[in-house]
Short mmCIF file of C-alpha atoms in Angstrom, two decimals:
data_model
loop_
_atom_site.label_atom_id
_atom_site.label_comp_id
_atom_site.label_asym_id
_atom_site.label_seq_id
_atom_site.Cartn_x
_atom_site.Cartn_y
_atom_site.Cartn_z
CA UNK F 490 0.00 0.00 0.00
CA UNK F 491 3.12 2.29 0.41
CA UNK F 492 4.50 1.95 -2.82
CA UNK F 493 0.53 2.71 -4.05
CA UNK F 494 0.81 5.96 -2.02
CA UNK F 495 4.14 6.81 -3.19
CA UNK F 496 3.29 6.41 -6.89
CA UNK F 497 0.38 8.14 -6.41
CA UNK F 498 2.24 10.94 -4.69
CA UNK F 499 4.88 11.53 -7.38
CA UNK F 500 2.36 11.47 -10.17
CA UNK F 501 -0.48 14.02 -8.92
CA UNK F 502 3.09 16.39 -8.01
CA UNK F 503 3.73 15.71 -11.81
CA UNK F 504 0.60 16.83 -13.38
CA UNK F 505 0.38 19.49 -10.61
CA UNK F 506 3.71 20.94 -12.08
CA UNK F 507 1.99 20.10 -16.03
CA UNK F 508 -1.02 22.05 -14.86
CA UNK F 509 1.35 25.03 -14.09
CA UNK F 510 3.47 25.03 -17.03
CA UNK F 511 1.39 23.78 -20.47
CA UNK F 512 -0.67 26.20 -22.04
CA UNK F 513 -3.62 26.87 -21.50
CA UNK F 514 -6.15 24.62 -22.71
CA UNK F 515 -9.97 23.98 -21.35
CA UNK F 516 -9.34 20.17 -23.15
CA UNK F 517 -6.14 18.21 -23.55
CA UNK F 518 -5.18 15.03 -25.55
CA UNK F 519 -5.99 11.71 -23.99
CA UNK F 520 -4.71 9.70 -27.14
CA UNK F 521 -1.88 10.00 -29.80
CA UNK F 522 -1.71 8.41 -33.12
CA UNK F 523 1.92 6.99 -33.82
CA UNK F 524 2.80 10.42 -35.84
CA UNK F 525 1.60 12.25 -33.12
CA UNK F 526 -1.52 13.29 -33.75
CA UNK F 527 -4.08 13.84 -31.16
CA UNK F 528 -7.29 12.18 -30.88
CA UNK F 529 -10.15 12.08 -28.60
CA UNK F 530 -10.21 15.14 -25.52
CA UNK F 531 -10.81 15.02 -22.20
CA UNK F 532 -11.32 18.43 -19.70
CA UNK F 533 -7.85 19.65 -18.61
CA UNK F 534 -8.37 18.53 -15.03
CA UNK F 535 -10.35 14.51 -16.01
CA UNK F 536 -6.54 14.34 -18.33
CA UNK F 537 -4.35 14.89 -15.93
CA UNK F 538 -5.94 13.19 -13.24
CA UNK F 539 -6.25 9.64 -14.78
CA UNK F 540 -3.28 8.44 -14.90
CA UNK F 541 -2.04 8.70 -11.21
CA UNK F 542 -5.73 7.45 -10.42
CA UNK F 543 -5.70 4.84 -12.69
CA UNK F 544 -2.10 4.03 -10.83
CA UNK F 545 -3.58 4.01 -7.56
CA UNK F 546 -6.06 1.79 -8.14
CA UNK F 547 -3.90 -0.56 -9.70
CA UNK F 548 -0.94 -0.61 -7.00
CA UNK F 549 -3.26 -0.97 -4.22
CA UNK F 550 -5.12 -3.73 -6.07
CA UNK F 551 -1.88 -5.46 -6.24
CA UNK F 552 -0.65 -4.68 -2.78
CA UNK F 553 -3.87 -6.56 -1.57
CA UNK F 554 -2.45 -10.10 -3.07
CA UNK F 555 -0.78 -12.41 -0.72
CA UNK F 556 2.72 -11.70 -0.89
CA UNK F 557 4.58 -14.09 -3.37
CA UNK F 558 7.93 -14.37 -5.11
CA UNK F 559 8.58 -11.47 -7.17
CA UNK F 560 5.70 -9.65 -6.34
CA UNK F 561 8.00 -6.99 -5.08
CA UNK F 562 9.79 -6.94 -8.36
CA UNK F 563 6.72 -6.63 -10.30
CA UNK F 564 5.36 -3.90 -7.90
CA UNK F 565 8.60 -1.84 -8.42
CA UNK F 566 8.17 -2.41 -12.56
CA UNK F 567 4.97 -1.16 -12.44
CA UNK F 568 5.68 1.70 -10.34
CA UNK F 569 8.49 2.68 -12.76
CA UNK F 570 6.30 2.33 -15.77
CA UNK F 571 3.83 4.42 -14.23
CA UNK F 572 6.20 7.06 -13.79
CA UNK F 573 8.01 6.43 -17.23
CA UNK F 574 4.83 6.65 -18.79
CA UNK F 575 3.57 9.70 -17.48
CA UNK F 576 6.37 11.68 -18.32
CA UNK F 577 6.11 10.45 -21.73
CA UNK F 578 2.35 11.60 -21.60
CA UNK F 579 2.86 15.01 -20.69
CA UNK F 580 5.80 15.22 -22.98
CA UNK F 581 3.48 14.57 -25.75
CA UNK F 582 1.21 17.14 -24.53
CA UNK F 583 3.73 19.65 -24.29
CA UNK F 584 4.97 18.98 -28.02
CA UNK F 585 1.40 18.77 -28.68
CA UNK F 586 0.52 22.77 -27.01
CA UNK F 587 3.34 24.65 -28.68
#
């Protein structure tokens, strides 16, 4: 359940900091073709919000599985990931707002 809280923790400070730097926008991205094209919107505050909620959810649903071998390991992948994959994500956005 910690590493749920921490993930979640370092995520929402991430799109707190996005929030404060990207351009303004009342809709951002939630999708990106492989050339980088947008597709479908969601409000500015739904976007930035799903990912460390979607994050949450997950890690804690993990955490609540009786502990076996390499479930550390796998908990400590998908915590990276998360992380990874957010930055990518509001990477994209920024390219995406110039």
């Amino acid at each position: 359940m910690l590493v749920a809280a921490f993930v979640a923790a370092v995520l929402t400070l991430l799109s707190i900091r996005a929030h404060q730097m990207l351009p303004h926008a009342d809709r951002l991205p939630m999708q990106f073709s492989l050339t980088g094209h947008a597709g479908w919107s969601a409000p500015r505050m739904v976007a930035l919000a799903f990912l460390p909620a979607l994050a949450f959810v997950t890690m804690l649903g993990v955490g609540f599985i009786p502990a076996q071998q390499g479930l550390r390991e796998a908990q400590g992948i998908s915590a990276v990931s998360f992380i990874l994959g957010h930055l990518f994500y509001l990477w994209l956005l920024r390219r995406h707002l110039r």
